[in-house]
Coordinates of C-alpha atoms and ligand atoms in Angstrom, one line a residue:
M1 CA 10.8 12.6 39.0
T2 CA 12.0 13.9 35.7
N3 CA 10.8 17.1 34.4
L4 CA 8.8 15.3 31.7
N5 CA 7.1 13.0 34.1
R6 CA 6.0 16.0 36.1
H7 CA 3.9 17.2 33.1
L8 CA 3.0 13.9 31.3
V9 CA 0.2 11.7 32.8
L10 CA -0.5 8.4 31.2
A11 CA -3.8 6.8 31.9
E12 CA -3.3 3.3 33.4
P13 CA -4.6 1.2 30.4
V14 CA -2.3 3.3 28.1
R15 CA 0.7 2.9 30.4
A16 CA 0.2 -0.8 30.6
A17 CA -0.2 -1.3 26.9
L18 CA 2.9 0.8 26.0
E19 CA 4.9 -1.1 28.6
A20 CA 3.8 -4.4 27.2
G21 CA 4.5 -3.2 23.6
R22 CA 0.8 -3.5 22.6
A23 CA -0.9 -1.2 20.1
V24 CA -2.0 2.3 21.3
L25 CA -3.9 4.8 19.1
A26 CA -3.7 8.5 19.9
L27 CA -6.9 10.5 19.4
E28 CA -7.0 14.2 19.0
S29 CA -9.2 16.5 21.1
T30 CA -9.8 19.7 19.2
I31 CA -12.3 17.9 17.1
L32 CA -14.0 17.0 20.4
A33 CA -14.1 20.5 21.9
H34 CA -14.2 22.7 18.8
G35 CA -15.2 20.5 15.9
M36 CA -18.6 19.1 17.1
P37 CA -21.5 20.2 19.2
W38 CA -22.4 18.8 22.6
P39 CA -23.5 16.0 23.1
K40 CA -22.6 14.5 19.7
N41 CA -19.0 15.3 20.5
L42 CA -18.9 13.1 23.6
E43 CA -20.8 10.3 21.9
T44 CA -18.4 10.3 18.9
A45 CA -15.3 10.4 21.2
R46 CA -16.6 7.3 23.0
W47 CA -17.4 5.5 19.8
A48 CA -14.0 6.3 18.4
E49 CA -12.4 4.9 21.5
Q50 CA -14.5 1.8 21.2
A51 CA -13.7 1.4 17.5
A52 CA -10.0 1.4 18.4
R53 CA -10.5 -1.2 21.1
D54 CA -12.6 -3.4 18.7
A55 CA -9.6 -3.3 16.2
G56 CA -7.2 -4.3 19.0
A57 CA -5.6 -1.0 20.1
T58 CA -5.8 0.8 23.4
P59 CA -7.2 4.3 22.7
A60 CA -5.4 7.4 24.1
T61 CA -7.4 10.6 23.7
I62 CA -4.9 13.4 24.3
A63 CA -5.7 16.7 25.9
I64 CA -4.5 19.1 28.6
L65 CA -6.4 19.1 31.8
D66 CA -5.5 21.1 34.9
G67 CA -2.2 22.0 33.3
Q68 CA -1.1 18.4 32.6
L69 CA -0.5 16.6 29.4
R70 CA -3.0 13.7 29.6
V71 CA -2.5 10.7 27.5
G72 CA -5.7 8.7 27.7
L73 CA -8.7 10.2 29.4
A74 CA -11.1 8.5 31.9
D75 CA -14.7 8.7 30.7
A76 CA -15.4 11.6 33.2
Q77 CA -12.5 13.5 31.7
L78 CA -13.8 12.9 28.2
E79 CA -17.1 14.3 29.4
Q80 CA -15.5 17.3 31.1
L81 CA -13.7 18.3 27.9
A82 CA -16.8 17.7 25.7
R83 CA -18.9 19.9 28.0
L84 CA -16.2 22.6 28.0
G85 CA -16.5 22.7 24.2
P86 CA -15.1 25.9 22.8
G87 CA -14.4 26.9 26.5
A88 CA -11.3 24.7 26.2
V89 CA -8.3 26.5 24.8
K90 CA -7.4 25.3 21.2
C91 CA -3.9 24.3 21.9
S92 CA -1.1 23.9 19.3
R93 CA 2.7 23.6 19.7
R94 CA 3.0 27.3 20.5
D95 CA 0.5 27.2 23.4
I96 CA 1.5 24.0 25.3
P97 CA 3.9 25.5 27.9
F98 CA 1.6 28.4 28.7
L99 CA -1.3 26.1 29.4
L100 CA 0.8 24.0 31.7
R101 CA 1.9 27.2 33.5
E102 CA -1.7 28.4 34.0
G103 CA -3.0 25.0 35.0
G104 CA -5.5 25.3 32.2
N105 CA -7.6 23.0 30.1
G106 CA -6.8 22.6 26.5
A107 CA -8.0 20.7 23.5
T108 CA -5.0 19.7 21.4
T109 CA -4.8 20.2 17.7
V110 CA -3.3 17.5 15.5
A111 CA 0.1 19.3 15.9
A112 CA -0.1 19.3 19.7
T113 CA -1.5 15.8 19.8
V114 CA 1.4 14.5 17.7
I115 CA 3.9 16.2 20.1
V116 CA 2.3 14.6 23.2
A117 CA 1.9 11.2 21.5
A118 CA 5.6 11.1 20.5
L119 CA 6.6 12.1 24.1
A120 CA 4.5 9.1 25.3
G121 CA 5.9 6.7 22.7
I122 CA 2.8 6.5 20.6
R123 CA 3.3 6.3 16.8
V124 CA -0.2 6.5 15.3
L125 CA -2.9 9.2 15.6
A126 CA -6.4 9.3 14.2
T127 CA -8.3 12.5 13.6
G128 CA -11.0 13.8 11.3
G129 CA -9.2 16.2 9.1
I130 CA -5.8 17.8 9.3
G131 CA -5.0 21.5 9.0
G132 CA -3.2 22.7 5.9
V133 CA -2.4 25.7 3.8
H134 CA -5.3 28.0 3.7
R135 CA -6.8 29.5 0.5
G136 CA -5.2 32.9 0.1
A137 CA -2.1 31.9 2.1
E138 CA 0.1 33.7 -0.5
T139 CA -1.0 36.9 1.3
S140 CA -2.2 35.7 4.7
M141 CA 0.7 33.3 5.3
D142 CA -1.8 31.0 7.1
V143 CA -0.3 27.6 7.1
S144 CA -1.3 25.2 9.8
A145 CA 1.3 24.1 12.4
D146 CA 0.0 20.6 11.7
L147 CA 2.1 20.5 8.6
E148 CA 5.3 21.5 10.4
E149 CA 4.7 18.9 13.0
L150 CA 4.2 16.2 10.4
A151 CA 7.5 17.1 9.0
R152 CA 9.2 17.0 12.3
T153 CA 7.8 14.3 14.5
R154 CA 7.5 10.5 14.1
V155 CA 3.8 10.0 14.2
A156 CA 1.5 8.7 11.4
V157 CA -1.7 10.7 11.1
V158 CA -4.8 9.0 9.8
C159 CA -7.4 11.4 8.4
A160 CA -10.1 11.7 5.8
G161 CA -8.0 14.2 3.9
P162 CA -7.8 18.0 4.3
K163 CA -11.1 19.8 4.1
S164 CA -11.4 21.9 1.0
I165 CA -11.8 25.1 3.2
L166 CA -8.0 24.7 2.5
D167 CA -6.0 25.1 -0.7
L168 CA -5.5 21.4 -1.4
G169 CA -2.9 22.0 -4.1
L170 CA -0.7 24.2 -1.9
T171 CA -1.1 21.8 1.0
L172 CA 0.2 19.0 -1.1
E173 CA 3.1 21.2 -2.3
Y174 CA 4.0 22.1 1.2
L175 CA 4.0 18.5 2.4
E176 CA 6.2 17.5 -0.6
T177 CA 8.7 20.2 0.3
Q178 CA 8.7 19.0 3.9
G179 CA 9.2 15.4 2.9
V180 CA 5.9 14.2 4.2
P181 CA 4.3 11.5 2.0
V182 CA 0.6 11.4 1.5
I183 CA -0.6 7.8 1.4
G184 CA -4.0 7.0 -0.1
Y185 CA -5.6 4.1 1.7
R186 CA -7.2 2.0 -1.0
T187 CA -7.4 5.1 -3.2
D188 CA -5.4 6.9 -5.9
E189 CA -7.3 10.2 -5.3
L190 CA -6.8 12.5 -2.4
P191 CA -10.1 12.5 -0.4
A192 CA -11.3 15.9 0.8
F193 CA -12.9 15.0 4.1
Y194 CA -16.7 15.1 3.3
T195 CA -16.0 13.7 -0.2
R196 CA -14.1 10.8 -1.6
E197 CA -12.9 12.9 -4.5
S198 CA -10.9 16.2 -4.7
G199 CA -9.3 16.2 -8.2
F200 CA -5.9 15.7 -6.7
G201 CA -3.8 12.5 -6.6
V202 CA -2.0 11.0 -3.6
D203 CA 1.8 10.3 -3.6
Y204 CA 1.4 6.6 -2.9
R205 CA -1.5 4.2 -2.7
L206 CA -1.3 1.3 -0.2
D207 CA -4.1 -1.2 0.4
S208 CA -3.5 -2.6 3.8
A209 CA -2.5 -1.5 7.3
A210 CA 0.4 -4.0 7.2
E211 CA 1.9 -2.3 4.1
I212 CA 1.6 1.1 5.8
A213 CA 3.3 -0.2 8.9
T214 CA 6.2 -1.6 6.8
V215 CA 6.7 1.8 5.2
L216 CA 6.7 3.5 8.6
E217 CA 9.2 1.0 10.0
T218 CA 11.5 1.6 7.1
K219 CA 11.2 5.4 7.1
W220 CA 12.0 5.5 10.8
A221 CA 14.7 2.9 10.8
L222 CA 16.5 5.1 8.2
G223 CA 16.4 8.0 10.6
L224 CA 13.9 9.9 8.4
D225 CA 12.1 12.0 11.0
G226 CA 8.6 13.1 10.6
G227 CA 5.3 11.4 10.0
V228 CA 3.1 10.5 7.1
V229 CA -0.5 11.4 6.2
V230 CA -2.7 8.4 5.7
A231 CA -5.7 9.7 3.7
N232 CA -8.6 7.4 4.4
P233 CA -11.7 8.3 2.3
I234 CA -15.0 8.7 4.0
P235 CA -17.2 5.6 3.6
G236 CA -19.2 6.0 0.3
I237 CA -22.6 5.8 2.0
A238 CA -21.7 8.7 4.3
A239 CA -20.1 10.9 1.7
L240 CA -21.6 14.3 0.8
E241 CA -22.2 15.8 -2.6
Y242 CA -19.0 17.5 -3.9
E243 CA -20.7 20.4 -5.6
N244 CA -22.9 21.3 -2.6
M245 CA -19.9 21.2 -0.2
E246 CA -17.8 23.4 -2.5
H247 CA -20.7 25.9 -2.6
F248 CA -21.0 26.0 1.2
I249 CA -17.2 26.4 1.6
A250 CA -17.0 29.2 -0.9
R251 CA -19.7 31.0 1.0
A252 CA -18.1 30.4 4.4
L253 CA -14.8 31.8 3.1
V254 CA -16.5 35.0 1.9
D255 CA -18.2 35.3 5.3
A256 CA -14.9 34.8 7.1
R257 CA -13.3 37.5 5.1
E258 CA -16.1 39.9 5.9
A259 CA -16.0 39.1 9.6
R260 CA -12.2 39.5 9.5
V261 CA -11.5 36.2 11.2
S262 CA -7.8 35.2 11.3
G263 CA -5.2 33.2 13.2
K264 CA -6.2 30.2 15.2
A265 CA -9.9 31.2 15.2
L266 CA -10.2 30.8 11.5
T267 CA -10.4 27.0 11.2
P268 CA -13.0 26.5 13.9
W269 CA -15.0 29.5 12.5
L270 CA -15.0 28.0 9.0
L271 CA -15.9 24.6 10.2
Q272 CA -18.9 25.9 12.1
R273 CA -20.1 28.0 9.3
V274 CA -20.0 25.1 6.9
E275 CA -21.9 23.0 9.4
E276 CA -24.6 25.7 9.6
L277 CA -24.8 26.1 5.9
S278 CA -25.1 22.4 5.3
G279 CA -27.9 22.2 7.9
G280 CA -26.2 19.6 10.1
E281 CA -25.7 17.2 7.2
S282 CA -21.9 17.6 7.6
L283 CA -22.0 16.5 11.2
V284 CA -23.3 13.0 10.3
A285 CA -20.5 12.6 7.8
N286 CA -18.0 13.9 10.4
V287 CA -18.9 11.2 12.9
E288 CA -18.7 8.4 10.3
L289 CA -15.3 9.4 8.9
M290 CA -13.9 9.8 12.4
L291 CA -14.9 6.2 13.3
N292 CA -13.6 5.0 10.0
N293 CA -10.2 6.7 10.8
A294 CA -10.1 5.3 14.4
R295 CA -10.6 1.8 12.9
L296 CA -7.8 2.1 10.4
G297 CA -5.5 3.9 12.8
A298 CA -5.9 1.1 15.3
E299 CA -5.1 -1.5 12.6
I300 CA -1.9 0.3 11.7
A301 CA -0.9 0.6 15.4
V302 CA -1.5 -3.2 15.7
A303 CA 0.6 -3.9 12.6
L304 CA 3.4 -1.7 14.0
A305 CA 3.3 -3.4 17.4
G306 CA 3.4 -6.8 15.7
A307 CA 6.4 -5.7 13.6
D308 CA 8.3 -4.9 16.8
G309 CA 7.5 -8.2 18.5
Ligands
PSU401 N1 -9.9 20.3 10.1 C1 -11.0 19.6 10.3 N2 -11.5 19.4 11.5 C2 -10.9 19.8 12.6 C3 -9.6 20.5 12.5 C4 -9.2 20.7 11.2 O1 -11.6 19.3 9.3 O2 -11.3 19.6 13.8 C5 -8.9 21.0 13.7 C6 -7.8 19.9 14.0 O3 -7.6 19.9 15.4 C7 -6.5 20.6 13.4 C8 -6.8 22.0 13.6 O4 -5.3 20.1 13.9 O5 -8.2 22.2 13.4 C9 -6.0 22.9 12.7 O6 -6.1 24.2 13.1 P1 -5.2 25.4 12.4 O7 -5.7 25.4 11.0 O8 -5.5 26.6 13.2 O9 -3.8 24.9 12.5
MN402 MN1 -3.8 28.9 10.9

């Protein structure tokens, strides 16, 4: 047994799909444990997996359970993680070997999920929102490891855009420096998670999963490492009002500063505060955009698998 095999456990449907060259979609688990309350988190995770299947891809929710990197969770494991909630360690690149050593349970961030997906040979990941450059990063230096991983590892990340708890302008600058393109799916404007608008443009607009797959094939065939951000706007009917959300976010940022929250606790803390302030309205939007991203991610995975065949 190789060292990698000792740590990496592929669920049977995922193993079979990868071996046959069929589409597999990775799904992130920090959104499950830290991003949504029980039992909505479990319900959403199940729906997201079903949305991937309906679009022709095998879902692989990624997490660390009992000190092993799990690629694809059985329903009981999905439930275990959902019930753990914030009791599961929020695990990024930095944390992986320590969780394996301790035999612990971890919910993987986008960064950690990208790493594990790539180890398993999965090239597309769907999530809600990615981490980015935080507001005030010029003094706090708080830049999400998600951005570094996007620069480094060959996985396309489908999201509804970065939440405007972040500095969207600095996030785009950082991605540009790192050579990570931001693709707008059927949009010229960067979506900001809860809203379809942000006031910022995307680098490239593409209108089909097939076109996105072609760009990925070309990028990787040229040896250009790293991923892309596919920014998929929240469906119009589920979108929240921009001014309201900006107001809640501004308030949450002030509260976080007063509470002196920093490091990896900051993002979950802000997300929860915004949820409280919006009176749960944001949770409904969060579920809808997650399913929308799972659908598009699966379509891209299917197109990529087809391009190989
Ligand atoms: N942004 C969201 N929802 C989330 C996250 C970010 O709108 O659930 C989670 C993701 O797992 C992301 C992580 O990878 O937070 C980023 O955390 P940090 O900013 O500490 O890198
Ligand atoms: Mn951070």
